[in-house]
Amino acid sequence: MGKNIALAYLPWDYCQPGRALAVQYFGETYPVEVASVGYKPLYDPENAKPRS
């Protein structure tokens, strides 16, 4: 995927895909974007990639 993934609990008002937020981790603040809400897969959501 080429991206870092983090799981987080968000209040419902913040749960919109594409919403920009900031996360503080060990004293550093990082810009993040809500990629998915619920159980939507982030990689190959249409299951189009062949399995080996």
Short mmCIF file of N, CA, C and O in Angstrom, two decimals:
data_model
loop_
_atom_site.label_atom_id
_atom_site.label_comp_id
_atom_site.label_asym_id
_atom_site.label_seq_id
_atom_site.Cartn_x
_atom_site.Cartn_y
_atom_site.Cartn_z
N MET A 1 0.81 -1.19 0.00
CA MET A 1 0.00 0.00 0.00
C MET A 1 0.85 1.26 0.00
O MET A 1 0.40 2.28 -0.45
N GLY A 2 2.02 1.20 0.56
CA GLY A 2 2.89 2.36 0.59
C GLY A 2 2.49 3.43 1.59
O GLY A 2 2.91 4.57 1.47
N LYS A 3 1.68 3.06 2.59
CA LYS A 3 1.24 4.02 3.60
C LYS A 3 1.29 3.36 4.97
O LYS A 3 1.22 2.15 5.09
N ASN A 4 1.41 4.18 6.00
CA ASN A 4 1.29 3.68 7.37
C ASN A 4 -0.19 3.62 7.73
O ASN A 4 -0.97 4.46 7.29
N ILE A 5 -0.55 2.62 8.54
CA ILE A 5 -1.94 2.44 8.94
C ILE A 5 -2.02 2.47 10.46
O ILE A 5 -1.20 1.85 11.14
N ALA A 6 -3.00 3.16 10.98
CA ALA A 6 -3.25 3.19 12.42
C ALA A 6 -4.74 2.95 12.64
O ALA A 6 -5.58 3.45 11.89
N LEU A 7 -5.05 2.19 13.65
CA LEU A 7 -6.44 2.00 14.05
C LEU A 7 -6.72 2.95 15.20
O LEU A 7 -5.89 3.13 16.08
N ALA A 8 -7.91 3.53 15.19
CA ALA A 8 -8.23 4.49 16.24
C ALA A 8 -9.73 4.52 16.48
O ALA A 8 -10.52 4.24 15.58
N TYR A 9 -10.10 4.86 17.70
CA TYR A 9 -11.49 5.14 18.02
C TYR A 9 -11.69 6.62 17.80
O TYR A 9 -10.92 7.45 18.30
N LEU A 10 -12.71 6.98 17.04
CA LEU A 10 -13.06 8.38 16.84
C LEU A 10 -14.50 8.60 17.25
O LEU A 10 -15.35 7.75 17.00
N PRO A 11 -14.81 9.74 17.82
CA PRO A 11 -16.22 10.07 18.04
C PRO A 11 -16.94 10.11 16.68
O PRO A 11 -16.33 10.44 15.65
N TRP A 12 -18.20 9.77 16.68
CA TRP A 12 -18.96 9.64 15.44
C TRP A 12 -18.90 10.90 14.58
O TRP A 12 -18.90 10.83 13.36
N ASP A 13 -18.83 12.06 15.21
CA ASP A 13 -18.80 13.33 14.46
C ASP A 13 -17.55 13.46 13.59
O ASP A 13 -17.53 14.27 12.66
N TYR A 14 -16.50 12.70 13.87
CA TYR A 14 -15.24 12.78 13.12
C TYR A 14 -15.08 11.64 12.10
O TYR A 14 -14.08 11.56 11.42
N CYS A 15 -16.05 10.76 11.99
CA CYS A 15 -15.94 9.55 11.17
C CYS A 15 -16.43 9.76 9.74
O CYS A 15 -17.42 9.18 9.31
N GLN A 16 -15.72 10.58 8.99
CA GLN A 16 -16.02 10.76 7.58
C GLN A 16 -14.76 10.43 6.78
O GLN A 16 -13.70 11.01 7.04
N PRO A 17 -14.84 9.48 5.83
CA PRO A 17 -13.65 9.19 5.01
C PRO A 17 -13.15 10.46 4.32
O PRO A 17 -13.92 11.28 3.83
N GLY A 18 -11.83 10.64 4.36
CA GLY A 18 -11.22 11.82 3.77
C GLY A 18 -11.02 12.97 4.73
O GLY A 18 -10.32 13.94 4.40
N ARG A 19 -11.57 12.86 5.92
CA ARG A 19 -11.44 13.95 6.90
C ARG A 19 -10.00 14.04 7.40
O ARG A 19 -9.38 13.05 7.76
N ALA A 20 -9.43 15.24 7.40
CA ALA A 20 -8.06 15.47 7.87
C ALA A 20 -8.07 15.72 9.37
O ALA A 20 -8.91 16.48 9.87
N LEU A 21 -7.17 15.07 10.07
CA LEU A 21 -7.03 15.21 11.52
C LEU A 21 -5.55 15.29 11.87
O LEU A 21 -4.69 15.09 11.00
N ALA A 22 -5.25 15.54 13.12
CA ALA A 22 -3.88 15.51 13.62
C ALA A 22 -3.83 14.52 14.78
O ALA A 22 -4.72 14.50 15.62
N VAL A 23 -2.77 13.71 14.81
CA VAL A 23 -2.58 12.70 15.85
C VAL A 23 -1.28 13.01 16.57
O VAL A 23 -0.25 13.27 15.93
N GLN A 24 -1.33 12.97 17.89
CA GLN A 24 -0.11 13.16 18.67
C GLN A 24 0.39 11.80 19.12
O GLN A 24 -0.35 10.99 19.69
N TYR A 25 1.67 11.53 18.84
CA TYR A 25 2.29 10.24 19.16
C TYR A 25 3.67 10.51 19.74
O TYR A 25 4.54 11.06 19.06
N PHE A 26 3.87 10.14 20.99
CA PHE A 26 5.13 10.37 21.70
C PHE A 26 5.60 11.83 21.57
O PHE A 26 6.76 12.09 21.27
N GLY A 27 4.68 12.76 21.76
CA GLY A 27 5.03 14.17 21.75
C GLY A 27 5.14 14.80 20.36
O GLY A 27 5.34 16.01 20.25
N GLU A 28 5.04 14.02 19.31
CA GLU A 28 5.08 14.55 17.94
C GLU A 28 3.67 14.57 17.38
O GLU A 28 2.88 13.66 17.63
N THR A 29 3.35 15.58 16.59
CA THR A 29 2.04 15.68 15.96
C THR A 29 2.17 15.35 14.48
O THR A 29 3.07 15.86 13.79
N TYR A 30 1.27 14.47 14.00
CA TYR A 30 1.31 14.02 12.61
C TYR A 30 -0.03 14.28 11.94
O TYR A 30 -1.08 14.05 12.53
N PRO A 31 -0.01 14.75 10.68
CA PRO A 31 -1.26 14.89 9.95
C PRO A 31 -1.75 13.51 9.49
O PRO A 31 -0.95 12.69 9.04
N VAL A 32 -3.02 13.25 9.64
CA VAL A 32 -3.60 11.97 9.21
C VAL A 32 -4.90 12.23 8.46
O VAL A 32 -5.46 13.33 8.51
N GLU A 33 -5.36 11.21 7.76
CA GLU A 33 -6.62 11.28 7.03
C GLU A 33 -7.42 10.02 7.31
O GLU A 33 -6.87 8.92 7.31
N VAL A 34 -8.70 10.16 7.57
CA VAL A 34 -9.57 9.00 7.79
C VAL A 34 -9.72 8.29 6.45
O VAL A 34 -10.23 8.88 5.48
N ALA A 35 -9.24 7.05 6.36
CA ALA A 35 -9.27 6.31 5.11
C ALA A 35 -10.52 5.44 4.98
O ALA A 35 -10.99 5.20 3.88
N SER A 36 -11.02 4.96 6.10
CA SER A 36 -12.16 4.05 6.06
C SER A 36 -12.90 4.11 7.38
O SER A 36 -12.31 4.37 8.42
N VAL A 37 -14.20 3.86 7.31
CA VAL A 37 -15.02 3.79 8.50
C VAL A 37 -15.70 2.43 8.49
O VAL A 37 -16.28 2.03 7.48
N GLY A 38 -15.60 1.72 9.59
CA GLY A 38 -16.21 0.39 9.65
C GLY A 38 -15.24 -0.68 9.16
O GLY A 38 -14.05 -0.59 9.39
N TYR A 39 -15.77 -1.66 8.43
CA TYR A 39 -14.96 -2.81 8.03
C TYR A 39 -14.60 -2.81 6.56
O TYR A 39 -14.39 -3.86 5.97
N LYS A 40 -14.51 -1.66 5.93
CA LYS A 40 -14.14 -1.56 4.53
C LYS A 40 -12.64 -1.83 4.40
O LYS A 40 -11.83 -1.18 5.06
N PRO A 41 -12.21 -2.78 3.55
CA PRO A 41 -10.78 -3.06 3.40
C PRO A 41 -10.06 -1.91 2.70
O PRO A 41 -10.63 -1.26 1.83
N LEU A 42 -8.81 -1.68 3.07
CA LEU A 42 -8.02 -0.62 2.45
C LEU A 42 -7.25 -1.13 1.24
O LEU A 42 -6.89 -0.35 0.37
N TYR A 43 -6.99 -2.42 1.17
CA TYR A 43 -6.21 -2.98 0.07
C TYR A 43 -7.10 -3.92 -0.73
O TYR A 43 -7.70 -4.85 -0.18
N ASP A 44 -7.22 -3.70 -2.01
CA ASP A 44 -7.97 -4.56 -2.93
C ASP A 44 -9.42 -4.78 -2.47
O ASP A 44 -9.86 -5.90 -2.31
N PRO A 45 -10.18 -3.71 -2.31
CA PRO A 45 -11.56 -3.87 -1.82
C PRO A 45 -12.47 -4.65 -2.77
O PRO A 45 -13.45 -5.23 -2.33
N GLU A 46 -12.14 -4.71 -4.07
CA GLU A 46 -12.96 -5.47 -5.01
C GLU A 46 -12.48 -6.92 -5.15
O GLU A 46 -13.03 -7.68 -5.94
N ASN A 47 -11.42 -7.28 -4.41
CA ASN A 47 -10.85 -8.62 -4.46
C ASN A 47 -10.42 -8.98 -5.89
O ASN A 47 -10.63 -10.10 -6.36
N ALA A 48 -9.81 -8.03 -6.58
CA ALA A 48 -9.42 -8.20 -7.98
C ALA A 48 -8.03 -8.82 -8.13
O ALA A 48 -7.72 -9.36 -9.20
N LYS A 49 -7.20 -8.75 -7.12
CA LYS A 49 -5.84 -9.30 -7.21
C LYS A 49 -5.88 -10.82 -7.11
O LYS A 49 -6.54 -11.36 -6.23
N PRO A 50 -5.19 -11.53 -8.00
CA PRO A 50 -5.16 -13.00 -7.89
C PRO A 50 -4.38 -13.44 -6.66
O PRO A 50 -3.42 -12.78 -6.25
N ARG A 51 -4.82 -14.50 -6.07
CA ARG A 51 -4.13 -15.06 -4.89
C ARG A 51 -3.21 -16.17 -5.35
O ARG A 51 -3.49 -16.90 -6.29
N SER A 52 -2.08 -16.29 -4.66
CA SER A 52 -1.13 -17.35 -5.04
C SER A 52 -1.26 -18.55 -4.14
O SER A 52 -1.88 -18.57 -3.15
#
